[in-house]
């Protein structure tokens, strides 16, 4: 009877010792980031969909973005120092401004819009057992990004047929599903055996170009999150 009790004590220590040892978990998180400006020597197809916009000998066009917002969630399993998960996420950023060199790209000014991406990934991580409290990790994922670029304007005037005329309220969007990948590096702060706070950097990129903007989507973000083990 005493030996059985000893075995039960040892087993309980094995199960409870160390955060997230061989168990399922869910995670949620969010943060802010930046999409680098996109420059092209070709007209952006999204712009040319708008009435009152024309293009003449454009040497380059540049679109910059305001800060992006990032949200993510996942369900996964911990295998010792390795984690595997299915993750979903969303990114959204408003356009900041259009700039062009050579010719007059557009008559209508103050064009606005945004880029939004819903992302689905298979992620893998390696956890470095630095201490019982801190666990640095690196990770990578592959999947797809469903990207939508939206452009809209209202109450604007365009120079049409030699006179300024009001432009109609206009909204256009271009949707596309693209293969994508992400790279991750961060640290877990183990609060209990079943709960950890995370802070990480994530880089997301699409493998193919967005047809709306003649370029790939890239996003850098800093995120905070929680992991719940069960």
PDB file of C-alpha atoms in Angstrom:
ATOM      1  CA  UNK A   1       0.000   0.000   0.000  1.00  0.00           C
ATOM      2  CA  UNK A   2       2.867   2.355   0.831  1.00  0.00           C
ATOM      3  CA  UNK A   3       4.545   1.636  -2.513  1.00  0.00           C
ATOM      4  CA  UNK A   4       1.308   2.392  -4.358  1.00  0.00           C
ATOM      5  CA  UNK A   5       1.054   5.723  -2.548  1.00  0.00           C
ATOM      6  CA  UNK A   6       4.606   6.579  -3.554  1.00  0.00           C
ATOM      7  CA  UNK A   7       3.853   5.791  -7.176  1.00  0.00           C
ATOM      8  CA  UNK A   8       0.772   8.033  -7.103  1.00  0.00           C
ATOM      9  CA  UNK A   9       2.789  10.907  -5.641  1.00  0.00           C
ATOM     10  CA  UNK A  10       5.489  10.556  -8.314  1.00  0.00           C
ATOM     11  CA  UNK A  11       2.868  10.394 -11.065  1.00  0.00           C
ATOM     12  CA  UNK A  12       1.143  13.524  -9.809  1.00  0.00           C
ATOM     13  CA  UNK A  13       4.471  15.386  -9.767  1.00  0.00           C
ATOM     14  CA  UNK A  14       5.187  14.329 -13.352  1.00  0.00           C
ATOM     15  CA  UNK A  15       1.788  15.533 -14.498  1.00  0.00           C
ATOM     16  CA  UNK A  16       1.885  18.837 -12.615  1.00  0.00           C
ATOM     17  CA  UNK A  17       5.585  19.646 -13.014  1.00  0.00           C
ATOM     18  CA  UNK A  18       6.469  22.041 -15.845  1.00  0.00           C
ATOM     19  CA  UNK A  19       4.082  24.277 -17.728  1.00  0.00           C
ATOM     20  CA  UNK A  20       2.140  22.841 -20.668  1.00  0.00           C
ATOM     21  CA  UNK A  21       3.762  19.394 -20.637  1.00  0.00           C
ATOM     22  CA  UNK A  22       2.180  17.237 -23.341  1.00  0.00           C
ATOM     23  CA  UNK A  23      -1.328  18.658 -23.397  1.00  0.00           C
ATOM     24  CA  UNK A  24      -3.776  20.507 -25.600  1.00  0.00           C
ATOM     25  CA  UNK A  25      -4.079  24.265 -25.449  1.00  0.00           C
ATOM     26  CA  UNK A  26      -5.902  27.199 -26.973  1.00  0.00           C
ATOM     27  CA  UNK A  27      -4.485  30.677 -27.478  1.00  0.00           C
ATOM     28  CA  UNK A  28      -5.779  34.154 -28.248  1.00  0.00           C
ATOM     29  CA  UNK A  29      -3.905  37.361 -28.940  1.00  0.00           C
ATOM     30  CA  UNK A  30      -3.707  40.644 -30.744  1.00  0.00           C
ATOM     31  CA  UNK A  31      -1.450  43.570 -31.435  1.00  0.00           C
ATOM     32  CA  UNK A  32      -0.405  46.319 -33.796  1.00  0.00           C
ATOM     33  CA  UNK A  33       1.974  46.367 -36.714  1.00  0.00           C
ATOM     34  CA  UNK A  34       2.989  47.941 -39.978  1.00  0.00           C
ATOM     35  CA  UNK A  35       2.583  47.038 -43.634  1.00  0.00           C
ATOM     36  CA  UNK A  36       5.553  48.467 -45.567  1.00  0.00           C
ATOM     37  CA  UNK A  37       4.708  50.933 -48.338  1.00  0.00           C
ATOM     38  CA  UNK A  38       4.105  49.337 -51.725  1.00  0.00           C
ATOM     39  CA  UNK A  39       5.813  50.844 -54.781  1.00  0.00           C
ATOM     40  CA  UNK A  40       5.141  49.853 -58.366  1.00  0.00           C
ATOM     41  CA  UNK A  41       6.191  51.017 -61.819  1.00  0.00           C
ATOM     42  CA  UNK A  42       2.753  49.964 -63.051  1.00  0.00           C
ATOM     43  CA  UNK A  43      -0.647  51.445 -62.295  1.00  0.00           C
ATOM     44  CA  UNK A  44      -2.483  49.842 -59.406  1.00  0.00           C
ATOM     45  CA  UNK A  45      -5.443  47.990 -60.960  1.00  0.00           C
ATOM     46  CA  UNK A  46      -7.547  48.894 -57.920  1.00  0.00           C
ATOM     47  CA  UNK A  47      -7.089  52.620 -58.578  1.00  0.00           C
ATOM     48  CA  UNK A  48      -8.008  52.336 -62.233  1.00  0.00           C
ATOM     49  CA  UNK A  49     -11.384  50.867 -61.293  1.00  0.00           C
ATOM     50  CA  UNK A  50     -12.455  54.238 -59.899  1.00  0.00           C
ATOM     51  CA  UNK A  51     -14.335  56.682 -62.169  1.00  0.00           C
ATOM     52  CA  UNK A  52     -12.522  59.964 -62.791  1.00  0.00           C
ATOM     53  CA  UNK A  53      -9.088  58.366 -62.517  1.00  0.00           C
ATOM     54  CA  UNK A  54      -6.711  58.204 -65.429  1.00  0.00           C
ATOM     55  CA  UNK A  55      -3.045  57.387 -65.962  1.00  0.00           C
ATOM     56  CA  UNK A  56      -0.393  59.060 -68.132  1.00  0.00           C
ATOM     57  CA  UNK A  57       3.236  57.930 -68.260  1.00  0.00           C
ATOM     58  CA  UNK A  58       3.513  56.961 -64.625  1.00  0.00           C
ATOM     59  CA  UNK A  59       7.109  56.258 -63.582  1.00  0.00           C
ATOM     60  CA  UNK A  60       6.211  55.003 -60.129  1.00  0.00           C
ATOM     61  CA  UNK A  61       3.314  54.933 -57.714  1.00  0.00           C
ATOM     62  CA  UNK A  62       3.540  54.447 -53.954  1.00  0.00           C
ATOM     63  CA  UNK A  63       0.863  53.465 -51.459  1.00  0.00           C
ATOM     64  CA  UNK A  64       1.605  53.785 -47.731  1.00  0.00           C
ATOM     65  CA  UNK A  65      -0.464  52.377 -44.876  1.00  0.00           C
ATOM     66  CA  UNK A  66      -1.451  53.427 -41.391  1.00  0.00           C
ATOM     67  CA  UNK A  67      -0.723  51.068 -38.488  1.00  0.00           C
ATOM     68  CA  UNK A  68      -2.214  47.611 -38.899  1.00  0.00           C
ATOM     69  CA  UNK A  69      -4.293  45.786 -36.306  1.00  0.00           C
ATOM     70  CA  UNK A  70      -3.715  42.087 -35.786  1.00  0.00           C
ATOM     71  CA  UNK A  71      -5.837  39.413 -34.063  1.00  0.00           C
ATOM     72  CA  UNK A  72      -5.129  35.690 -33.818  1.00  0.00           C
ATOM     73  CA  UNK A  73      -6.321  32.492 -32.189  1.00  0.00           C
ATOM     74  CA  UNK A  74      -5.228  28.854 -32.270  1.00  0.00           C
ATOM     75  CA  UNK A  75      -5.769  25.370 -30.935  1.00  0.00           C
ATOM     76  CA  UNK A  76      -2.777  23.118 -30.584  1.00  0.00           C
ATOM     77  CA  UNK A  77      -0.900  20.378 -28.775  1.00  0.00           C
ATOM     78  CA  UNK A  78       2.350  20.451 -26.798  1.00  0.00           C
ATOM     79  CA  UNK A  79       4.847  17.626 -27.423  1.00  0.00           C
ATOM     80  CA  UNK A  80       7.578  18.330 -24.888  1.00  0.00           C
ATOM     81  CA  UNK A  81       9.498  21.291 -26.313  1.00  0.00           C
ATOM     82  CA  UNK A  82       7.553  21.238 -29.595  1.00  0.00           C
ATOM     83  CA  UNK A  83       4.113  22.694 -30.261  1.00  0.00           C
ATOM     84  CA  UNK A  84       1.879  22.200 -33.307  1.00  0.00           C
ATOM     85  CA  UNK A  85      -1.303  24.171 -33.894  1.00  0.00           C
ATOM     86  CA  UNK A  86      -3.996  25.285 -36.286  1.00  0.00           C
ATOM     87  CA  UNK A  87      -4.193  29.071 -36.238  1.00  0.00           C
ATOM     88  CA  UNK A  88      -6.485  31.743 -37.613  1.00  0.00           C
ATOM     89  CA  UNK A  89      -5.902  35.476 -37.711  1.00  0.00           C
ATOM     90  CA  UNK A  90      -6.969  38.796 -39.162  1.00  0.00           C
ATOM     91  CA  UNK A  91      -5.070  41.899 -40.250  1.00  0.00           C
ATOM     92  CA  UNK A  92      -6.526  45.271 -41.222  1.00  0.00           C
ATOM     93  CA  UNK A  93      -4.881  48.588 -42.112  1.00  0.00           C
ATOM     94  CA  UNK A  94      -6.217  51.795 -43.649  1.00  0.00           C
ATOM     95  CA  UNK A  95      -4.474  53.411 -46.596  1.00  0.00           C
ATOM     96  CA  UNK A  96      -2.505  56.491 -45.562  1.00  0.00           C
ATOM     97  CA  UNK A  97      -1.753  58.157 -48.913  1.00  0.00           C
ATOM     98  CA  UNK A  98      -1.056  57.622 -52.594  1.00  0.00           C
ATOM     99  CA  UNK A  99       2.004  59.196 -54.190  1.00  0.00           C
ATOM    100  CA  UNK A 100       3.070  59.154 -57.827  1.00  0.00           C
ATOM    101  CA  UNK A 101       5.891  60.308 -60.061  1.00  0.00           C
ATOM    102  CA  UNK A 102       5.476  61.122 -63.737  1.00  0.00           C
ATOM    103  CA  UNK A 103       2.201  62.214 -65.288  1.00  0.00           C
ATOM    104  CA  UNK A 104      -1.048  62.655 -63.383  1.00  0.00           C
ATOM    105  CA  UNK A 105      -2.183  59.368 -61.983  1.00  0.00           C
ATOM    106  CA  UNK A 106      -5.491  60.469 -60.591  1.00  0.00           C
ATOM    107  CA  UNK A 107      -7.788  63.459 -60.709  1.00  0.00           C
ATOM    108  CA  UNK A 108      -9.815  62.489 -57.664  1.00  0.00           C
ATOM    109  CA  UNK A 109      -7.924  63.277 -54.478  1.00  0.00           C
ATOM    110  CA  UNK A 110      -8.266  62.092 -50.895  1.00  0.00           C
ATOM    111  CA  UNK A 111      -8.973  58.572 -52.023  1.00  0.00           C
ATOM    112  CA  UNK A 112      -9.275  56.285 -49.021  1.00  0.00           C
ATOM    113  CA  UNK A 113      -9.622  52.622 -48.328  1.00  0.00           C
ATOM    114  CA  UNK A 114      -8.079  49.695 -46.525  1.00  0.00           C
ATOM    115  CA  UNK A 115      -6.519  46.293 -46.829  1.00  0.00           C
ATOM    116  CA  UNK A 116      -7.893  43.359 -44.838  1.00  0.00           C
ATOM    117  CA  UNK A 117      -6.618  39.801 -44.624  1.00  0.00           C
ATOM    118  CA  UNK A 118      -8.075  36.681 -42.997  1.00  0.00           C
ATOM    119  CA  UNK A 119      -5.302  34.150 -42.426  1.00  0.00           C
ATOM    120  CA  UNK A 120      -5.330  30.375 -41.854  1.00  0.00           C
ATOM    121  CA  UNK A 121      -2.100  28.636 -40.836  1.00  0.00           C
ATOM    122  CA  UNK A 122      -0.535  25.413 -39.674  1.00  0.00           C
ATOM    123  CA  UNK A 123       2.078  26.555 -37.163  1.00  0.00           C
ATOM    124  CA  UNK A 124       4.990  24.823 -35.470  1.00  0.00           C
ATOM    125  CA  UNK A 125       7.012  26.103 -32.479  1.00  0.00           C
ATOM    126  CA  UNK A 126      10.098  25.140 -30.527  1.00  0.00           C
ATOM    127  CA  UNK A 127      10.159  26.139 -26.853  1.00  0.00           C
ATOM    128  CA  UNK A 128      13.482  26.809 -25.118  1.00  0.00           C
ATOM    129  CA  UNK A 129      13.302  25.753 -21.462  1.00  0.00           C
ATOM    130  CA  UNK A 130      15.094  28.780 -20.064  1.00  0.00           C
ATOM    131  CA  UNK A 131      13.421  28.644 -16.666  1.00  0.00           C
ATOM    132  CA  UNK A 132      10.183  27.603 -14.994  1.00  0.00           C
ATOM    133  CA  UNK A 133       8.829  31.120 -15.519  1.00  0.00           C
ATOM    134  CA  UNK A 134      10.222  32.203 -18.902  1.00  0.00           C
ATOM    135  CA  UNK A 135      10.056  30.111 -22.075  1.00  0.00           C
ATOM    136  CA  UNK A 136      11.444  31.769 -25.233  1.00  0.00           C
ATOM    137  CA  UNK A 137      10.179  30.258 -28.488  1.00  0.00           C
ATOM    138  CA  UNK A 138      10.497  30.434 -32.249  1.00  0.00           C
ATOM    139  CA  UNK A 139       7.929  29.339 -34.786  1.00  0.00           C
ATOM    140  CA  UNK A 140       6.843  29.264 -38.406  1.00  0.00           C
ATOM    141  CA  UNK A 141       3.639  28.626 -40.283  1.00  0.00           C
ATOM    142  CA  UNK A 142       2.298  27.951 -43.757  1.00  0.00           C
ATOM    143  CA  UNK A 143      -1.206  28.502 -45.046  1.00  0.00           C
ATOM    144  CA  UNK A 144      -3.339  30.952 -46.990  1.00  0.00           C
ATOM    145  CA  UNK A 145      -4.373  34.603 -46.711  1.00  0.00           C
ATOM    146  CA  UNK A 146      -7.738  35.776 -48.021  1.00  0.00           C
ATOM    147  CA  UNK A 147      -6.923  39.384 -48.937  1.00  0.00           C
ATOM    148  CA  UNK A 148      -9.380  42.171 -49.765  1.00  0.00           C
ATOM    149  CA  UNK A 149      -8.281  45.613 -50.968  1.00  0.00           C
ATOM    150  CA  UNK A 150     -11.027  48.251 -50.762  1.00  0.00           C
ATOM    151  CA  UNK A 151     -11.032  51.743 -52.278  1.00  0.00           C
ATOM    152  CA  UNK A 152     -13.755  54.362 -51.807  1.00  0.00           C
ATOM    153  CA  UNK A 153     -14.466  58.068 -52.150  1.00  0.00           C
ATOM    154  CA  UNK A 154     -17.493  60.372 -51.975  1.00  0.00           C
ATOM    155  CA  UNK A 155     -18.246  64.071 -52.377  1.00  0.00           C
ATOM    156  CA  UNK A 156     -15.205  64.604 -54.599  1.00  0.00           C
ATOM    157  CA  UNK A 157     -14.717  66.498 -57.849  1.00  0.00           C
ATOM    158  CA  UNK A 158     -12.842  65.354 -60.917  1.00  0.00           C
ATOM    159  CA  UNK A 159     -11.542  67.295 -63.920  1.00  0.00           C
ATOM    160  CA  UNK A 160     -13.597  65.734 -66.688  1.00  0.00           C
ATOM    161  CA  UNK A 161     -13.960  67.109 -70.248  1.00  0.00           C
ATOM    162  CA  UNK A 162     -12.354  70.404 -69.295  1.00  0.00           C
ATOM    163  CA  UNK A 163     -14.528  71.143 -66.266  1.00  0.00           C
ATOM    164  CA  UNK A 164     -14.685  70.078 -62.644  1.00  0.00           C
ATOM    165  CA  UNK A 165     -17.606  67.745 -62.113  1.00  0.00           C
ATOM    166  CA  UNK A 166     -18.800  65.897 -59.012  1.00  0.00           C
ATOM    167  CA  UNK A 167     -17.782  62.269 -58.903  1.00  0.00           C
ATOM    168  CA  UNK A 168     -20.297  59.637 -57.857  1.00  0.00           C
ATOM    169  CA  UNK A 169     -19.987  57.855 -54.555  1.00  0.00           C
ATOM    170  CA  UNK A 170     -17.758  54.946 -55.404  1.00  0.00           C
ATOM    171  CA  UNK A 171     -16.501  51.801 -53.741  1.00  0.00           C
ATOM    172  CA  UNK A 172     -14.490  48.999 -55.262  1.00  0.00           C
ATOM    173  CA  UNK A 173     -12.849  45.945 -53.767  1.00  0.00           C
ATOM    174  CA  UNK A 174     -10.623  43.201 -55.101  1.00  0.00           C
ATOM    175  CA  UNK A 175     -10.593  39.848 -53.277  1.00  0.00           C
ATOM    176  CA  UNK A 176      -7.956  37.167 -53.633  1.00  0.00           C
ATOM    177  CA  UNK A 177      -6.772  34.025 -51.824  1.00  0.00           C
ATOM    178  CA  UNK A 178      -2.976  33.726 -51.729  1.00  0.00           C
ATOM    179  CA  UNK A 179      -0.513  31.165 -50.332  1.00  0.00           C
ATOM    180  CA  UNK A 180       1.216  32.663 -47.311  1.00  0.00           C
ATOM    181  CA  UNK A 181       3.714  32.036 -44.538  1.00  0.00           C
ATOM    182  CA  UNK A 182       4.641  33.543 -41.186  1.00  0.00           C
ATOM    183  CA  UNK A 183       7.703  33.651 -38.906  1.00  0.00           C
ATOM    184  CA  UNK A 184       7.360  34.041 -35.139  1.00  0.00           C
ATOM    185  CA  UNK A 185       9.708  34.729 -32.214  1.00  0.00           C
ATOM    186  CA  UNK A 186       8.680  35.479 -28.642  1.00  0.00           C
ATOM    187  CA  UNK A 187       8.537  34.517 -24.994  1.00  0.00           C
ATOM    188  CA  UNK A 188       5.990  32.821 -22.733  1.00  0.00           C
ATOM    189  CA  UNK A 189       5.621  33.927 -19.136  1.00  0.00           C
ATOM    190  CA  UNK A 190       4.247  30.890 -17.315  1.00  0.00           C
ATOM    191  CA  UNK A 191       1.734  32.145 -14.765  1.00  0.00           C
ATOM    192  CA  UNK A 192       0.489  28.659 -13.746  1.00  0.00           C
ATOM    193  CA  UNK A 193       0.773  25.143 -15.161  1.00  0.00           C
ATOM    194  CA  UNK A 194      -2.239  25.864 -17.371  1.00  0.00           C
ATOM    195  CA  UNK A 195      -1.912  29.584 -18.111  1.00  0.00           C
ATOM    196  CA  UNK A 196       0.810  31.631 -19.807  1.00  0.00           C
ATOM    197  CA  UNK A 197       1.185  35.179 -21.071  1.00  0.00           C
ATOM    198  CA  UNK A 198       2.899  35.555 -24.470  1.00  0.00           C
ATOM    199  CA  UNK A 199       4.669  38.402 -26.226  1.00  0.00           C
ATOM    200  CA  UNK A 200       5.972  37.893 -29.751  1.00  0.00           C
ATOM    201  CA  UNK A 201       6.969  39.383 -33.083  1.00  0.00           C
ATOM    202  CA  UNK A 202       5.298  38.030 -36.221  1.00  0.00           C
ATOM    203  CA  UNK A 203       6.113  38.519 -39.872  1.00  0.00           C
ATOM    204  CA  UNK A 204       3.452  37.530 -42.394  1.00  0.00           C
ATOM    205  CA  UNK A 205       4.014  37.406 -46.135  1.00  0.00           C
ATOM    206  CA  UNK A 206       2.160  36.191 -49.192  1.00  0.00           C
ATOM    207  CA  UNK A 207       4.044  34.143 -51.773  1.00  0.00           C
ATOM    208  CA  UNK A 208       2.213  35.618 -54.778  1.00  0.00           C
ATOM    209  CA  UNK A 209       1.355  39.226 -55.673  1.00  0.00           C
ATOM    210  CA  UNK A 210      -1.925  40.903 -54.873  1.00  0.00           C
ATOM    211  CA  UNK A 211      -3.486  41.643 -58.260  1.00  0.00           C
ATOM    212  CA  UNK A 212      -4.996  44.844 -56.848  1.00  0.00           C
ATOM    213  CA  UNK A 213      -1.601  46.392 -56.003  1.00  0.00           C
ATOM    214  CA  UNK A 214       0.987  44.558 -58.125  1.00  0.00           C
ATOM    215  CA  UNK A 215       2.863  43.390 -55.045  1.00  0.00           C
ATOM    216  CA  UNK A 216       2.965  40.912 -52.183  1.00  0.00           C
ATOM    217  CA  UNK A 217       1.451  41.579 -48.783  1.00  0.00           C
ATOM    218  CA  UNK A 218       3.976  41.883 -45.941  1.00  0.00           C
ATOM    219  CA  UNK A 219       3.093  42.706 -42.342  1.00  0.00           C
ATOM    220  CA  UNK A 220       5.262  43.148 -39.243  1.00  0.00           C
ATOM    221  CA  UNK A 221       3.453  43.002 -35.890  1.00  0.00           C
ATOM    222  CA  UNK A 222       4.053  42.916 -32.140  1.00  0.00           C
ATOM    223  CA  UNK A 223       1.483  40.857 -30.243  1.00  0.00           C
ATOM    224  CA  UNK A 224       0.373  40.007 -26.722  1.00  0.00           C
ATOM    225  CA  UNK A 225      -1.622  36.886 -25.947  1.00  0.00           C
ATOM    226  CA  UNK A 226      -2.702  34.174 -23.547  1.00  0.00           C
ATOM    227  CA  UNK A 227      -2.303  30.402 -23.729  1.00  0.00           C
ATOM    228  CA  UNK A 228      -4.712  28.149 -21.814  1.00  0.00           C
ATOM    229  CA  UNK A 229      -3.691  24.522 -21.308  1.00  0.00           C
ATOM    230  CA  UNK A 230      -6.170  21.749 -20.554  1.00  0.00           C
TER     231      UNK A 230
END
